């Protein structure tokens, strides 16, 4: 946490202390309410914005001016191959955060990812939505099981991890240390899980993309697969360079 984080926490604690010693009950509740609201806002922003590095240090930007595409929640039997053919056409190398149980069902796509020189990251075995509330042993089990699926397919599970929903906590930080993995966040969230229209998704991506971005997309969504090629070509016309399969090894060793 930065000094900025400690200042906010200090302010919240002070508000709470003043509130407890104040004689006017209405004022006391206002101050306590304010402290509570600030705490919740701070926690929510900290947790959902990976660049805040709230609980653990995550990579959220590249040190080059290239753009890295990341795809979560696959592999999907039909959509991942569609996405792969578009990436191949433009020689773009991407990082795929796979869900262990889907990787187990689609070993041929995992092989294709490797053959086509993309990188694979661990996105847990079950993708539990309440992962951030899991005990230490369950956190480690989720990460270990996903690694094991890849190892059984004779694939090195790699050093990269992305927590489901992007939430982090000290237990996840400890588990990553144990597995020697690095957490990769993002600087551009596509919101492809929420947006329903192609135009809106394409506009969001092409209007916000900047050199050095790590883009969060999902390879299990047909909207993403539909928009991907236009996103790539428009961005390239606007001077954006995506990481190539060759550059992927230097960027993600
Ligand atoms: Zn996910």
Coordinates of C-alpha atoms and ligand atoms in Angstrom, one line a residue:
X1 CA 0.0 0.0 0.0
X2 CA 1.2 3.5 -0.7
X3 CA 1.4 6.5 1.6
X4 CA -1.8 7.7 -0.1
X5 CA -3.6 4.6 1.1
X6 CA -2.3 5.1 4.7
X7 CA -3.5 8.7 4.7
X8 CA -7.0 7.6 3.7
X9 CA -7.0 4.9 6.4
X10 CA -5.7 7.4 9.0
X11 CA -8.5 9.8 8.0
X12 CA -11.1 7.1 8.5
X13 CA -9.7 6.1 11.9
X14 CA -9.7 9.7 13.0
X15 CA -13.3 10.2 11.9
X16 CA -14.2 7.1 13.9
X17 CA -12.4 8.3 17.1
X18 CA -13.8 11.8 17.0
X19 CA -17.3 10.3 16.4
X20 CA -17.0 8.1 19.5
X21 CA -16.0 11.0 21.8
X22 CA -18.5 13.5 20.5
X23 CA -21.5 14.5 22.7
X24 CA -24.0 15.3 19.9
X25 CA -25.5 11.9 18.9
X26 CA -26.6 13.2 15.4
X27 CA -23.1 14.4 14.7
X28 CA -21.6 11.1 16.0
X29 CA -23.7 9.1 13.5
X30 CA -22.9 11.4 10.6
X31 CA -19.1 11.0 11.3
X32 CA -19.4 7.2 11.8
X33 CA -21.4 7.0 8.6
X34 CA -18.8 9.1 6.7
X35 CA -16.0 6.9 8.0
X36 CA -17.9 3.7 7.0
X37 CA -18.7 5.1 3.6
X38 CA -15.1 6.1 3.0
X39 CA -13.8 2.7 4.1
X40 CA -16.2 0.9 1.7
X41 CA -15.4 3.2 -1.2
X42 CA -11.7 2.9 -0.6
X43 CA -11.9 -0.9 -0.3
X44 CA -14.1 -1.3 -3.5
X45 CA -11.9 0.9 -5.6
X46 CA -8.7 -0.7 -4.3
X47 CA -10.0 -4.2 -4.9
X48 CA -11.5 -3.8 -8.4
X49 CA -8.7 -1.6 -9.8
X50 CA -5.6 -3.8 -10.3
X51 CA -3.3 -0.9 -10.8
X52 CA -3.8 0.1 -7.2
X53 CA -1.8 -3.0 -6.1
X54 CA -4.0 -3.0 -3.0
X55 CA -3.1 -6.4 -1.7
X56 CA -0.4 -7.6 -4.0
X57 CA 1.9 -6.1 -6.7
X58 CA 0.4 -6.8 -10.1
X59 CA 1.7 -6.0 -13.5
X60 CA -0.9 -3.7 -15.1
X61 CA 1.1 -2.0 -17.8
X62 CA 3.9 -3.0 -20.2
X63 CA 7.2 -1.2 -20.1
X64 CA 7.2 -1.1 -23.9
X65 CA 4.8 0.9 -26.1
X66 CA 3.2 -2.3 -27.5
X67 CA -0.2 -3.5 -26.5
X68 CA -0.8 -6.9 -24.9
X69 CA -4.1 -8.7 -25.5
X70 CA -5.2 -11.1 -22.7
X71 CA -8.1 -13.5 -22.9
X72 CA -9.8 -14.9 -19.8
X73 CA -12.2 -17.7 -19.0
X74 CA -11.5 -20.1 -21.9
X75 CA -10.6 -22.3 -23.6
X76 CA -14.0 -22.3 -25.5
X77 CA -14.5 -25.1 -28.0
X78 CA -15.7 -22.9 -30.8
X79 CA -14.8 -19.3 -29.9
X80 CA -11.2 -19.7 -28.9
X81 CA -10.2 -21.2 -32.3
X82 CA -12.0 -18.3 -34.0
X83 CA -10.0 -15.9 -31.9
X84 CA -6.8 -17.8 -32.6
X85 CA -7.3 -17.6 -36.4
X86 CA -7.7 -13.8 -36.2
X87 CA -4.6 -13.5 -34.0
X88 CA -2.7 -15.6 -36.5
X89 CA -3.8 -13.4 -39.4
X90 CA -2.3 -10.3 -37.8
X91 CA 0.7 -12.2 -36.1
X92 CA -0.4 -11.1 -32.6
X93 CA 0.7 -13.1 -29.5
X94 CA -1.7 -13.1 -26.6
X95 CA -1.8 -14.3 -23.0
X96 CA -4.7 -16.7 -22.3
X97 CA -5.8 -17.1 -18.7
X98 CA -7.4 -20.5 -18.8
X99 CA -9.8 -22.1 -16.4
X100 CA -8.5 -25.6 -15.3
X101 CA -11.7 -27.5 -15.8
X102 CA -12.2 -26.0 -19.3
X103 CA -8.6 -26.8 -20.2
X104 CA -9.3 -30.4 -19.1
X105 CA -12.2 -30.7 -21.6
X106 CA -10.3 -29.0 -24.5
X107 CA -6.8 -30.3 -24.5
X108 CA -6.6 -29.8 -28.3
X109 CA -7.1 -26.0 -27.9
X110 CA -4.4 -25.9 -25.2
X111 CA -2.1 -27.6 -27.7
X112 CA -3.1 -25.2 -30.4
X113 CA -2.3 -22.2 -28.1
X114 CA 1.2 -23.6 -27.5
X115 CA 1.8 -24.5 -31.1
X116 CA 0.8 -21.0 -32.2
X117 CA 3.2 -19.5 -29.7
X118 CA 0.8 -17.9 -27.3
X119 CA 1.2 -17.9 -23.5
X120 CA -0.9 -19.6 -21.0
X121 CA -1.8 -18.3 -17.5
X122 CA -3.6 -19.9 -14.5
X123 CA -7.1 -18.6 -13.9
X124 CA -7.9 -21.3 -11.2
X125 CA -9.6 -24.6 -11.7
X126 CA -13.2 -23.8 -11.1
X127 CA -13.2 -20.0 -11.4
X128 CA -15.1 -19.6 -8.1
X129 CA -16.8 -16.2 -7.9
X130 CA -16.2 -16.2 -4.1
X131 CA -12.5 -17.0 -4.6
X132 CA -11.5 -13.9 -2.6
X133 CA -13.3 -15.3 0.4
X134 CA -11.6 -18.7 0.2
X135 CA -9.3 -20.0 3.0
X136 CA -5.6 -20.3 2.3
X137 CA -5.7 -24.1 1.6
X138 CA -8.7 -23.7 -0.8
X139 CA -6.9 -20.8 -2.7
X140 CA -3.9 -23.0 -3.1
X141 CA -5.9 -26.0 -4.2
X142 CA -7.6 -24.0 -7.0
X143 CA -4.3 -22.8 -8.3
X144 CA -2.6 -26.2 -8.0
X145 CA -5.4 -28.0 -9.7
X146 CA -5.3 -25.7 -12.7
X147 CA -1.5 -26.2 -12.9
X148 CA -2.0 -30.0 -12.7
X149 CA -4.4 -30.0 -15.7
X150 CA -1.7 -28.3 -17.8
X151 CA 1.1 -30.5 -16.5
X152 CA -0.9 -33.6 -17.4
X153 CA -1.1 -32.3 -20.9
X154 CA 2.7 -32.0 -20.8
X155 CA 2.5 -28.2 -20.8
X156 CA 4.5 -26.0 -18.4
X157 CA 1.9 -24.1 -16.4
X158 CA 3.9 -20.9 -16.6
X159 CA 4.4 -18.2 -14.0
X160 CA 1.3 -16.1 -14.6
X161 CA -1.9 -15.9 -12.7
X162 CA -5.0 -13.8 -12.8
X163 CA -7.6 -14.1 -10.0
X164 CA -11.2 -14.7 -10.9
X165 CA -13.1 -11.4 -11.1
X166 CA -9.8 -9.7 -10.5
X167 CA -10.2 -9.6 -6.7
X168 CA -7.0 -10.0 -4.7
X169 CA -6.2 -10.5 -1.0
X170 CA -3.3 -11.4 1.3
X171 CA -4.1 -15.1 1.0
X172 CA -3.9 -15.0 -2.8
X173 CA -0.6 -13.0 -2.5
X174 CA 0.8 -15.8 -0.2
X175 CA -0.3 -18.6 -2.5
X176 CA 1.3 -16.9 -5.5
X177 CA 4.5 -16.6 -3.7
X178 CA 4.4 -20.3 -3.0
X179 CA 3.6 -21.2 -6.6
X180 CA 6.2 -18.7 -7.8
X181 CA 3.6 -16.9 -9.9
X182 CA 3.1 -13.3 -10.9
X183 CA -0.3 -11.7 -11.0
X184 CA -1.2 -9.9 -14.2
X185 CA -3.9 -7.3 -14.1
X186 CA -4.9 -4.9 -16.9
X187 CA -4.9 -1.3 -17.8
X188 CA -7.8 -1.5 -20.2
X189 CA -10.9 -3.4 -19.2
X190 CA -13.1 -4.1 -22.2
X191 CA -16.3 -4.8 -20.2
X192 CA -17.1 -7.4 -22.8
X193 CA -18.9 -9.3 -20.1
X194 CA -21.3 -6.5 -19.6
X195 CA -21.7 -4.7 -22.9
X196 CA -24.3 -6.2 -25.2
X197 CA -23.7 -4.3 -28.4
X198 CA -20.8 -4.7 -30.9
X199 CA -20.6 -1.0 -31.5
X200 CA -20.3 -0.1 -27.9
X201 CA -17.6 -2.7 -27.2
X202 CA -15.7 -1.6 -30.3
X203 CA -16.0 2.1 -29.4
X204 CA -14.9 1.5 -25.9
X205 CA -11.8 -0.4 -27.0
X206 CA -10.7 1.7 -29.9
X207 CA -11.3 5.0 -28.2
X208 CA -9.4 4.1 -25.0
X209 CA -6.5 2.0 -26.2
X210 CA -3.0 3.5 -25.5
X211 CA 0.6 2.3 -26.0
X212 CA 1.7 0.0 -23.2
X213 CA -1.8 -1.2 -22.4
X214 CA -2.7 -4.7 -21.1
X215 CA -6.2 -5.3 -22.5
X216 CA -8.7 -7.6 -20.6
X217 CA -10.9 -9.6 -23.0
X218 CA -12.8 -12.9 -22.7
X219 CA -12.4 -15.7 -25.3
X220 CA -15.6 -17.4 -24.2
X221 CA -17.8 -14.6 -25.5
X222 CA -19.1 -14.4 -29.0
X223 CA -19.3 -10.6 -28.9
X224 CA -15.6 -10.4 -28.3
X225 CA -14.8 -12.9 -31.1
X226 CA -17.1 -10.8 -33.5
X227 CA -15.5 -7.4 -32.6
X228 CA -11.8 -8.6 -32.3
X229 CA -10.8 -8.2 -36.0
X230 CA -12.3 -4.6 -36.3
X231 CA -10.7 -3.7 -33.0
X232 CA -7.3 -4.8 -34.2
X233 CA -7.5 -3.2 -37.6
X234 CA -8.8 0.2 -36.4
X235 CA -6.3 0.3 -33.6
X236 CA -3.4 -0.5 -36.0
X237 CA -4.6 2.3 -38.3
X238 CA -4.5 4.6 -35.3
X239 CA -0.8 3.7 -34.7
X240 CA -1.2 1.0 -32.1
X241 CA 1.2 -2.0 -32.3
X242 CA 0.2 -5.2 -30.7
X243 CA 2.8 -7.6 -29.2
X244 CA 3.7 -10.3 -31.8
X245 CA 4.2 -14.0 -31.0
X246 CA 8.0 -13.4 -31.3
X247 CA 7.9 -10.5 -28.8
X248 CA 5.8 -12.5 -26.3
X249 CA 8.8 -14.4 -25.0
X250 CA 10.7 -11.2 -24.1
X251 CA 7.6 -9.5 -22.6
X252 CA 6.5 -12.6 -20.7
X253 CA 9.6 -14.6 -20.0
Ligands
LIG1 ZN1 -12.4 -14.8 -15.2

